[in-house]
XYZ file of C-alpha atoms in Angstrom:
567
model
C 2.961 5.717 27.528
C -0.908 6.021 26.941
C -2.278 9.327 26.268
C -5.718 11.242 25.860
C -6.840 14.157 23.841
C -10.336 15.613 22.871
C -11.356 18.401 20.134
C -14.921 19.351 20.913
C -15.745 20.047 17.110
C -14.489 18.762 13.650
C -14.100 21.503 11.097
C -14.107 19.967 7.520
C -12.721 22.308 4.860
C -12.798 21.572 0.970
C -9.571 22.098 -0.749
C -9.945 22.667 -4.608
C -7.629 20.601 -6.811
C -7.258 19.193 -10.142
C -6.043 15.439 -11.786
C -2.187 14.955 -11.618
C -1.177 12.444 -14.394
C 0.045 8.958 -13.531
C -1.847 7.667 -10.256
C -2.659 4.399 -11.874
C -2.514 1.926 -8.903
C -1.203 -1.532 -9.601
C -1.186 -5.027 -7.869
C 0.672 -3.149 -4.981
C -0.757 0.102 -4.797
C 0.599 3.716 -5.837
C 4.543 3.591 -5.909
C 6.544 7.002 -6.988
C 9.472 8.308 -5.677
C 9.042 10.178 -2.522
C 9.471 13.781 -4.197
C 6.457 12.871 -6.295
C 4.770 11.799 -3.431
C 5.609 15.447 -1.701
C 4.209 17.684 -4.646
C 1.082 19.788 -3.949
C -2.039 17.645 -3.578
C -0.351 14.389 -5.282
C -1.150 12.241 -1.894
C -4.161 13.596 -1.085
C -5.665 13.487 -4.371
C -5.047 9.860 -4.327
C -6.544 9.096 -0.855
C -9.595 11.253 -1.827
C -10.098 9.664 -5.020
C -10.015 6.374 -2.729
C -12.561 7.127 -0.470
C -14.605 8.560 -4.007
C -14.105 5.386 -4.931
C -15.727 3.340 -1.603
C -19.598 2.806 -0.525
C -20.850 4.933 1.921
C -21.339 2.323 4.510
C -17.012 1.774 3.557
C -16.243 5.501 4.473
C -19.238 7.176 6.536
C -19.116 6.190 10.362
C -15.978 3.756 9.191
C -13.352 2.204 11.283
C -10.099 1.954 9.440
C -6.629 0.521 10.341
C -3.590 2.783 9.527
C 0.298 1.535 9.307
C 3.923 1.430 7.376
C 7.054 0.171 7.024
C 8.407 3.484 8.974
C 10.564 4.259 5.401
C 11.117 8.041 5.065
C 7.655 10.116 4.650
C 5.281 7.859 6.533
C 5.049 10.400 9.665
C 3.877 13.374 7.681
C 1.842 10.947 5.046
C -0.332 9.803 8.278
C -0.978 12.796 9.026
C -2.752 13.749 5.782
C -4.614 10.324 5.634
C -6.144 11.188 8.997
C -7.493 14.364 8.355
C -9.100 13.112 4.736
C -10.433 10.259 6.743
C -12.067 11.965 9.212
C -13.194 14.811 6.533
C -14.428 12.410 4.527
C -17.250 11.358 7.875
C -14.487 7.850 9.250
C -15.178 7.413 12.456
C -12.601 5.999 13.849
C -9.166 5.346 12.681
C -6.355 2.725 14.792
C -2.622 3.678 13.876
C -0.021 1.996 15.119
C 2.515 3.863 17.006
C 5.323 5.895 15.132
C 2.818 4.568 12.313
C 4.897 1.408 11.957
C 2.959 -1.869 11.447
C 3.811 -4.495 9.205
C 2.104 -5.166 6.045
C 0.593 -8.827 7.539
C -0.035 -7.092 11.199
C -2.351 -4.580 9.266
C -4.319 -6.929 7.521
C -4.195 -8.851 11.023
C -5.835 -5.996 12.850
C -8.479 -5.418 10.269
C -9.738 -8.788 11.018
C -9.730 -8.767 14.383
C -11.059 -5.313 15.017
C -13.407 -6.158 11.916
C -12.407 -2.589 10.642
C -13.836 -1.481 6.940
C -10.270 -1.511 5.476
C -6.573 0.430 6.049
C -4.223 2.058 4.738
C -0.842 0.516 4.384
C 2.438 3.346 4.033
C 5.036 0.875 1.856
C 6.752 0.505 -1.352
C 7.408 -2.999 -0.050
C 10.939 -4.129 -0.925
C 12.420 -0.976 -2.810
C 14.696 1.376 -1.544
C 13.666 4.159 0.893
C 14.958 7.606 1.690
C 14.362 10.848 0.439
C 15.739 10.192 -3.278
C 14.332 7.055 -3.185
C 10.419 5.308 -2.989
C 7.174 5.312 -1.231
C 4.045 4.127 -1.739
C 0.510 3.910 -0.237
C -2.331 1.140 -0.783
C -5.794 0.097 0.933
C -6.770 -3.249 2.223
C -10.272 -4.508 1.822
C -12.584 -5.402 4.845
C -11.749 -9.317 5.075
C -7.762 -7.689 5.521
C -6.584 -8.408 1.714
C -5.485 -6.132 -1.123
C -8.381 -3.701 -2.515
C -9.687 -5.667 -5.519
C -9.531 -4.448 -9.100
C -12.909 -3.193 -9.083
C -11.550 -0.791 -6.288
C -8.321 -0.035 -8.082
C -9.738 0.966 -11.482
C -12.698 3.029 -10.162
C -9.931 5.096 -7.881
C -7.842 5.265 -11.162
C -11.254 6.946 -13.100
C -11.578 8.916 -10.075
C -7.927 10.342 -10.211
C -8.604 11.879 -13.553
C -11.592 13.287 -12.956
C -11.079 14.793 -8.792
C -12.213 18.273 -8.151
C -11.743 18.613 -4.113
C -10.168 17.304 -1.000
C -12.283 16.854 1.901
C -9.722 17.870 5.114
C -10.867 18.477 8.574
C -9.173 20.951 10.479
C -7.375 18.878 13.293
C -4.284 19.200 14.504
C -1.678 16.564 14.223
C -1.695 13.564 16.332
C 1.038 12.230 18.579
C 2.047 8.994 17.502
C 5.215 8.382 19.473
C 2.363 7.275 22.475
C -0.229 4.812 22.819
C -3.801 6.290 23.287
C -7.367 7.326 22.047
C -7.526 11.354 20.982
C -11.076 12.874 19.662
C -11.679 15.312 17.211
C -15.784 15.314 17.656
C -17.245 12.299 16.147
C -13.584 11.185 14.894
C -11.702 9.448 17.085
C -7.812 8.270 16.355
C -5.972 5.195 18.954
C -2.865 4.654 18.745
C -2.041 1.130 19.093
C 0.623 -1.049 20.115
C 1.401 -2.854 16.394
C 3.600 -5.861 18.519
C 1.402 -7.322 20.705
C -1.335 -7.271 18.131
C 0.595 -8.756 15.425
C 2.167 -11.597 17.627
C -1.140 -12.049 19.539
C -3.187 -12.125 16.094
C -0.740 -13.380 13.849
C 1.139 -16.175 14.898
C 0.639 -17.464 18.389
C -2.936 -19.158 16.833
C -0.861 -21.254 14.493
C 1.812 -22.240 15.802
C 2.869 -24.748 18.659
C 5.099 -21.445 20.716
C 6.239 -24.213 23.835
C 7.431 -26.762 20.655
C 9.301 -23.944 18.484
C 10.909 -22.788 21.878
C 12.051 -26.110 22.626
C 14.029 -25.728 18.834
C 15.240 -22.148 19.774
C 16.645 -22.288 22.845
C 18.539 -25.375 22.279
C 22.364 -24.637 22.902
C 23.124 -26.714 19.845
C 20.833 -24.902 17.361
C 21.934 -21.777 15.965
C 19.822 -19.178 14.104
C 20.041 -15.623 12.474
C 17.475 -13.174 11.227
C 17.969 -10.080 9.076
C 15.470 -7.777 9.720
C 17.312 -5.533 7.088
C 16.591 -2.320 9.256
C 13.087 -2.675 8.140
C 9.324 -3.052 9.873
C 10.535 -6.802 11.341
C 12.650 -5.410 13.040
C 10.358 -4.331 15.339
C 8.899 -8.091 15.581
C 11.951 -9.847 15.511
C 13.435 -9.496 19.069
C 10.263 -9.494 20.655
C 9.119 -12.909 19.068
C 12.251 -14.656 18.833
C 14.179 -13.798 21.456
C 11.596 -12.970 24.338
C 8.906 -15.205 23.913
C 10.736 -18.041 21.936
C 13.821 -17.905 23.401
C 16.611 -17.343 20.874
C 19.593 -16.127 21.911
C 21.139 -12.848 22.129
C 22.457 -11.247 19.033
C 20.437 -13.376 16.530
C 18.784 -10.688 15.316
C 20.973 -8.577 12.832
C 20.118 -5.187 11.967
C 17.138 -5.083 13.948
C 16.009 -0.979 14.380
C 13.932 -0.137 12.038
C 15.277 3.690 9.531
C 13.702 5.387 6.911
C 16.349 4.708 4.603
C 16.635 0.857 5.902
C 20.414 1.432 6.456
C 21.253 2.442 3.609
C 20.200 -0.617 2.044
C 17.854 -2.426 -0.469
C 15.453 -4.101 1.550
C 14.172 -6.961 -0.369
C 15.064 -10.250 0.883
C 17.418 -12.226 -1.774
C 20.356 -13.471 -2.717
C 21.623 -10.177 -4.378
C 20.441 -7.651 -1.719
C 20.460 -9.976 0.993
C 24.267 -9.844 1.220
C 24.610 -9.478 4.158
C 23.413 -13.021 5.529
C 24.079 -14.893 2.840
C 27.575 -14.044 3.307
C 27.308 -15.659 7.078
C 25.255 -18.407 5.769
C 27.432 -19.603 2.901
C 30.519 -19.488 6.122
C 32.334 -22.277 7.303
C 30.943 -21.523 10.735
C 27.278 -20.922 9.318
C 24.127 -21.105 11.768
C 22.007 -23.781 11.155
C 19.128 -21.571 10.192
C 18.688 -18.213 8.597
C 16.133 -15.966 7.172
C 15.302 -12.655 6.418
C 12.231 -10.681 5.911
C 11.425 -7.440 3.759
C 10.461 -3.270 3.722
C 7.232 -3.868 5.015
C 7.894 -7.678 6.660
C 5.142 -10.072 4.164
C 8.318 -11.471 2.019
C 11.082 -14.218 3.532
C 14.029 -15.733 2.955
C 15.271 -19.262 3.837
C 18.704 -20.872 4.079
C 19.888 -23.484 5.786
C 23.680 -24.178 6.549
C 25.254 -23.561 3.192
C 21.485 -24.047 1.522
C 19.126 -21.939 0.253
C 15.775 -22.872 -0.810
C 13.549 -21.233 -3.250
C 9.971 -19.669 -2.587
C 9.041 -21.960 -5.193
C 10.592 -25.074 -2.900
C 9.559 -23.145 0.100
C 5.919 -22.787 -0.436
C 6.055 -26.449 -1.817
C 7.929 -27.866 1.216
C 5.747 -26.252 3.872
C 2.629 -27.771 2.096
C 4.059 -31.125 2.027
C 4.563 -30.865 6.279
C 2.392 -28.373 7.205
C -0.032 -31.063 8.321
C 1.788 -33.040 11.282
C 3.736 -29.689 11.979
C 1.759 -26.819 12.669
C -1.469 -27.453 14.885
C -3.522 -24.803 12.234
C -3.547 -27.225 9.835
C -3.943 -30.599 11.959
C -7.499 -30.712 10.240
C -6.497 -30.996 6.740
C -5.344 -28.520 4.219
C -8.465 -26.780 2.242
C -6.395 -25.978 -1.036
C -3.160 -25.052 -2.734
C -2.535 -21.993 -4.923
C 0.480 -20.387 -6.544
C 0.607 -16.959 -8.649
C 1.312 -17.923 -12.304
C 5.553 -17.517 -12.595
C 5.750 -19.864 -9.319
C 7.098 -22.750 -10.158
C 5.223 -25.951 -10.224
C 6.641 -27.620 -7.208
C 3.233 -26.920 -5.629
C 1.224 -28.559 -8.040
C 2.730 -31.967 -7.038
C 1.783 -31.612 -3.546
C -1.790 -30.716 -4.364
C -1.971 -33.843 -6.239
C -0.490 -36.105 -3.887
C -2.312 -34.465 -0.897
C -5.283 -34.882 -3.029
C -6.701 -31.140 -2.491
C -7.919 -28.457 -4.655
C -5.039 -26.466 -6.974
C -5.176 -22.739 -8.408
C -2.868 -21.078 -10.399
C -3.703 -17.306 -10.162
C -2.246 -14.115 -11.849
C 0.401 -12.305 -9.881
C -0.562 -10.616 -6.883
C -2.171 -11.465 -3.684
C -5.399 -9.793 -3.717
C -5.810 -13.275 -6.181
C -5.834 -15.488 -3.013
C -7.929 -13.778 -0.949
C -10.821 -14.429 -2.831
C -10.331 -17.885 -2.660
C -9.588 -18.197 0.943
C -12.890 -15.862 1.639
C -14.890 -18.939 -0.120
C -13.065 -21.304 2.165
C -11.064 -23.038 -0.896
C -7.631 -22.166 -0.137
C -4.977 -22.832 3.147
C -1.616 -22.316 2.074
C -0.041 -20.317 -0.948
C 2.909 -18.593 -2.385
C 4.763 -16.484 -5.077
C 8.216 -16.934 -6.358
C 9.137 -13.264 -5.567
C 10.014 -14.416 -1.840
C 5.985 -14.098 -0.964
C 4.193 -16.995 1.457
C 1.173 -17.255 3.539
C -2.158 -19.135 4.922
C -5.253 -17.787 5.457
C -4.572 -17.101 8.837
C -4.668 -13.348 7.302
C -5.077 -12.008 3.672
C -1.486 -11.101 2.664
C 1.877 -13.050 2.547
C 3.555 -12.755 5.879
C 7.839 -13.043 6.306
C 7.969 -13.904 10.041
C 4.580 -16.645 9.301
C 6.621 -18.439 6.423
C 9.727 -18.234 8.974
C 8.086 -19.598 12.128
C 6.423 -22.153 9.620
C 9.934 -23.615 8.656
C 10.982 -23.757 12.755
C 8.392 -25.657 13.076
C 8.868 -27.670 10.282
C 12.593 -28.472 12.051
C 11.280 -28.273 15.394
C 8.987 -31.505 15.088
C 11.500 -33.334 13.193
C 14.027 -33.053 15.966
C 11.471 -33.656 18.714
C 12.898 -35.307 21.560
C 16.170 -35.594 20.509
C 19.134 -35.072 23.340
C 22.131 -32.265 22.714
C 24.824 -33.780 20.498
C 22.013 -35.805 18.414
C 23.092 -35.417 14.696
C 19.552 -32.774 14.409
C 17.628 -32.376 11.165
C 18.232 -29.347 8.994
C 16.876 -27.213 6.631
C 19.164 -29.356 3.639
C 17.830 -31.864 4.769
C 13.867 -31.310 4.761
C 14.804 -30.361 1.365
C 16.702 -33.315 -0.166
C 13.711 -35.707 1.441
C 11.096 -33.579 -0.292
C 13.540 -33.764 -4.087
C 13.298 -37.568 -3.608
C 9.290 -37.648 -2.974
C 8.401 -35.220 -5.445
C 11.284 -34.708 -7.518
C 13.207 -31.233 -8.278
C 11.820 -28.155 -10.150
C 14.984 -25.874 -11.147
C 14.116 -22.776 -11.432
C 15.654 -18.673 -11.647
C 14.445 -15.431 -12.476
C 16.219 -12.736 -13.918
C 14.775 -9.653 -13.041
C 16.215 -6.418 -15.559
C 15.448 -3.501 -13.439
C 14.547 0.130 -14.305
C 14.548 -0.389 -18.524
C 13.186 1.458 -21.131
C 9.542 1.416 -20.328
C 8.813 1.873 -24.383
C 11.612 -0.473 -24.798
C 10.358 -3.333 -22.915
C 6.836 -3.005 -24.208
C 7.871 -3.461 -27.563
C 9.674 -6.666 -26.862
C 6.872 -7.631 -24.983
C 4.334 -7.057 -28.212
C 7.090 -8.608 -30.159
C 6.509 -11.892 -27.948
C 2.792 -11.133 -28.708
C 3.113 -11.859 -31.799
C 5.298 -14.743 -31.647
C 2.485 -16.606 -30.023
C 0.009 -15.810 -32.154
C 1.773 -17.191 -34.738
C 2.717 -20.730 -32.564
C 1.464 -23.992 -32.648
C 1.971 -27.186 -30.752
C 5.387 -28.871 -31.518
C 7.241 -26.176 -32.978
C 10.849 -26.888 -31.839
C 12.870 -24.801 -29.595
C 16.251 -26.306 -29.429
C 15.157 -29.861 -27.916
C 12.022 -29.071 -26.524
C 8.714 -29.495 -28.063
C 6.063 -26.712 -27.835
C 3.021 -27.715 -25.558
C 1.130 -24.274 -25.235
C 2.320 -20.627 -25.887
C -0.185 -18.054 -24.761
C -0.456 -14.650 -22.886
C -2.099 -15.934 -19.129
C -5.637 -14.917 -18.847
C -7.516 -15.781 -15.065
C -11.067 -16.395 -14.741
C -11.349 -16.303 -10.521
C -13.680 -18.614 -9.905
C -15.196 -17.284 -7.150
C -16.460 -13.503 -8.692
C -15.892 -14.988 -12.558
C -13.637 -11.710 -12.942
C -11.290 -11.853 -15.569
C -7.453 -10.817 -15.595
C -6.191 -10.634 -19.071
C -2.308 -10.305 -20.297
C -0.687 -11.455 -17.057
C 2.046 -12.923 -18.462
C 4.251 -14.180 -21.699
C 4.407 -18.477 -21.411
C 6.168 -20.551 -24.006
C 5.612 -24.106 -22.157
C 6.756 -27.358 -23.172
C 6.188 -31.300 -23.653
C 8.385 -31.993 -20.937
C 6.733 -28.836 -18.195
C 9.692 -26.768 -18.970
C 8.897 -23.211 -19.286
C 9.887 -19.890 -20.167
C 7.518 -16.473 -18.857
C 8.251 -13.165 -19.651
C 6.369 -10.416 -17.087
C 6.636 -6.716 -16.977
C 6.579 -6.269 -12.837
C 4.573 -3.130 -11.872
C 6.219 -3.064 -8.396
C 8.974 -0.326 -9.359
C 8.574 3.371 -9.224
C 10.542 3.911 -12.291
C 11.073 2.610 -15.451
C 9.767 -0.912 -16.295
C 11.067 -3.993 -14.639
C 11.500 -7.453 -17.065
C 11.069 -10.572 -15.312
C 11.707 -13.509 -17.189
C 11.304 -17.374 -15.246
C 12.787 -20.115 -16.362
C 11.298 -23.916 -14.910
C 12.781 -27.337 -15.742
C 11.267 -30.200 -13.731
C 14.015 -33.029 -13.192
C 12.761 -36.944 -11.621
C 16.214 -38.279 -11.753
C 17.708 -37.799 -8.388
C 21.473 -37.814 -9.918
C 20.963 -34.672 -10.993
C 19.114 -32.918 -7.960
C 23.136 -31.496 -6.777
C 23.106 -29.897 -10.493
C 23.541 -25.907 -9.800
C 20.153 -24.579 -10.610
C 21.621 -21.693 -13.313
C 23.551 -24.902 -15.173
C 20.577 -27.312 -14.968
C 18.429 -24.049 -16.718
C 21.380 -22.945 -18.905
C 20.066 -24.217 -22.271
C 16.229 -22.762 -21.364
C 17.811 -19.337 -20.893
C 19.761 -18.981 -24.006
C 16.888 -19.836 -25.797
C 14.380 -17.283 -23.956
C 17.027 -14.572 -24.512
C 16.902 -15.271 -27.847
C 13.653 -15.662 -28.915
C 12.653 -12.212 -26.423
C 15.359 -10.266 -28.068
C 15.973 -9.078 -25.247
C 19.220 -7.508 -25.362
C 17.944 -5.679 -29.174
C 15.183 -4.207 -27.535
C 16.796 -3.162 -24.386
C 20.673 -2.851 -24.528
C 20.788 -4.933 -21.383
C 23.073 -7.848 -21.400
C 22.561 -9.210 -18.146
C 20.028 -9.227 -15.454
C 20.180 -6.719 -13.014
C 19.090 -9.407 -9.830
C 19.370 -13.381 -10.836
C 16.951 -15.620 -7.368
């Protein structure tokens, strides 16, 4: 299982190159399809405008953490990052083995091993395969997404790269643990498992309590690991050490292709367990996680809960729940879109609130200043400072718990406390916000930018109480951050038409795809009256909808007369 190499010398050669067109990175990184990925020099252009891009104290003598989702292409990708790394003067670079580490367990091990950055091999929740995506991006030294700084000086440096600094090593085995040296550069192969549950979860959570919840013979529970990087976690964590039982884990071996499958936890793509879980025989928990394991999904028995409820609802407990938090909570923060559930808890919990621009790199400045605990995005996204990127199993654990100390002590056959009903309690405290996005996947890029300058212009034009059906304007604008930490600003990050009443309407173009443009339009309605909490979310939001479609012009500009995914 462990191996050890050594190279007496490292050889750097320069490979001459020249700009390839369209390596802007976005809020995720580089995303193409893979054959894009494969053409002469694309990759390695990239990672060598990246380490361009860096300090010398971030690159020269460097220790860097590499991983992926294990989706088709990583093997041969980690390859090339090596050798650029150590051409480029890294000293030392921890993989994890078969290069699969989940997006949290990366930004985990930079922590802990206080590394400079890493590399993360993922194109999240899209499809994988050969005809299908991948994507590459770098985490920053404190373990969160490079900030924009980084991202717009590798962009410059994209257009403007000459040559690729390689060394001449030979490929490493990554099938086996171990350390193998190339001269000054040295390469371990780690165990991603251990580190992730060791660093990751076992400091915030009460294990002995959630095991008491799991291995209960009346308490039934399913994860979908969706054939992606969880399910490397999953059996480990909640079968061995928590003690869940046999076969709860559903398509648990990680492939390159993820099955077959869309791996991005939902409703739509999801189908899989929300078939089971909508079942007359439903467990009374299930969840699953994404491509590259920082996005979740929670239902219940016959209940699902939003990420907007589900950041909101963890907030409101986390406190008595989960021993991280049995200090106090430091802050609150949601990305923009999110509904405001959240915002309730803040105020009633009296503790700081943000409302940042989409994208998680956002909440890691604030938790570096110490402002921020617990946050979330409505695209399935939830997390703590306990690490600097949303985390699927975290969020998951964080809900057992949630159930676990509300059915402390209570004998087989007691009527136990579910996930509907953590819900329903939290409706009648804080009341409900309905909420749905439509996402319209893979449109006419030129298309969709037109309706989104024709929204443009709308607002410039609006003023408080112009009528929309029967609600009254309160602010239209196009969201612009100030991060009050750095005082950097983040312009255009989103279309809002909001009302006297909080209801709202966004309208986002999603840079997550690798082709086309995706529309994302959220739709919020904030409801006190608990008659109406059983309303079905799309019929509570119906009259919001129609009016968004119609003032977007959505289907004129893009032929599309439905969504292509409705959460």
């Amino acid at each position: 299982r462990f191996s050890r190499s050594s190279f007496a010398v490292t050889q750097v050669k320069t490979v001459p190159t020249k700009p390839i067109e369209g390596q802007k990175t976005g809020t995720s990184g580089l995303r193409k399809k893979v054959k894009v990925f494969m053409e002469q020099n694309y990759l390695s252009n990239w990672i060598q405008s990246l380490f361009n891009s860096l300090s010398s104290s971030d690159v020269k003598g460097a220790t860097l953490v590499l991983g992926g989702d294990g989706r088709y292409f990583n093997k041969p990708a980690a390859q090339i990052i090596m050798k650029i790394a150590a051409g480029n003067g890294v000293k030392k670079v921890f993989v994890a083995r078969d290069g699969i580490m989940s997006t949290p367990a990366v930004s985990a091990v930079i922590r802990k091993r206080k590394a400079n950055g890493g590399f993360i091999m993922s194109a999240s929740h899209n499809p994988g395969g050969p005809k299908n995506d991948w994507g590459i991006k770098f985490n920053y030294s404190s373990g969160q997404p490079a900030p924009e700084v980084i991202t717009d000086k590798i962009y410059g440096n994209t257009q403007s790269i000459k040559e690729i600094k390689m060394a001449d090593i030979p490929d490493v085995n990554l099938s086996k643990l171990g350390t193998h040296k190339f001269g000054s550069f040295t390469v371990e192969v780690i165990d991603p498992i251990g580190n992730f549950s060791l660093l990751s979860v076992q400091s915030v959570f009460d294990f002995p309590l959630l095991k008491s919840l799991l291995s209960r013979s009346d308490f039934s529970f399913k994860f979908d690991a969706m054939h992606a990087v969880t399910g490397a976690y999953a059996e480990p964590i909640f079968v061995d050490v928590l003690g869940a039982k046999k076969g709860s884990v559903n398509n648990g071996v990680p492939k390159e292709d993820f099955g077959g499958g869309h791996p991005d936890p939902n409703l739509t793509y999801a189908e899989e367990l929300v078939e089971l879980m909508f079942s007359p025989d439903a467990p009374d928990f299930g969840a699953a996680s994404d491509g590259d394991g920082d996005r979740n999904m929670i239902l219940g028995n016959n209940f699902f809960v939003t990420p907007s409820d589900s950041v909101a609802m963890i907030a409101a407990n986390a406190q008595p729940c989960i021993p991280y938090f049995k200090k106090g909570i430091k802050g609150l923060a949601r990305s923009m879109p999110t509904s405001a559930a959240l915002d309730r808890v803040a105020q009633k919990l009296k503790v700081p609130f943000f409302e940042v621009p989409t994208g998680w790199k956002f909440f890691g400045n604030l938790m570096d200043a110490g402002k921020l605990s617990i946050c979330g995005e409505e695209s399935f996204g939830t997390g703590s400072d306990h690490i600097r990127e949303k985390d699927g199993i975290w969020a998951i654990l964080a809900w057992l718990s949630i159930l676990a100390h509300r059915n402390k002590g209570k004998k087989v056959g007691d009527k136990l406390v579910t996930v509907e009903d953590v819900a329903r309690e939290y409706w009648a405290n804080y009341g409900r916000n309905f909420f749905s996005r439509y996402d319209y996947e893979e449109c006419d890029a030129a298309s969709a930018n037109k309706m989104i300058d024709h929204l443009r212009s709308l607002i410039a034009k609006s003023k408080k109480g112009d009528k929309y059906g029967k609600y009254s304007l309160a602010l239209a604008d196009d969201f612009k951050y100030v991060d009050p930490i750095d005082g950097s600003v983040s312009s255009k990050q989103g279309i809002r038409f909001i009302f006297s009443d909080g209801s709202r309407f966004i309208f986002r173009l999603s840079g997550t795809g690798s082709a086309g443009a995706t529309i994302r339009l959220y739709v919020e309605q904030y409801e006190t009256d608990k008659s109406k909490h059983d309303l079905d979310a799309q019929e509570a939001l119906k009259p919001l909808i129609e009016i968004a479609l119609k003032v977007s012009k959505l289907k004129d500009f893009t032929g599309r007369d439905k969504p292509t995914v409705i959460t």
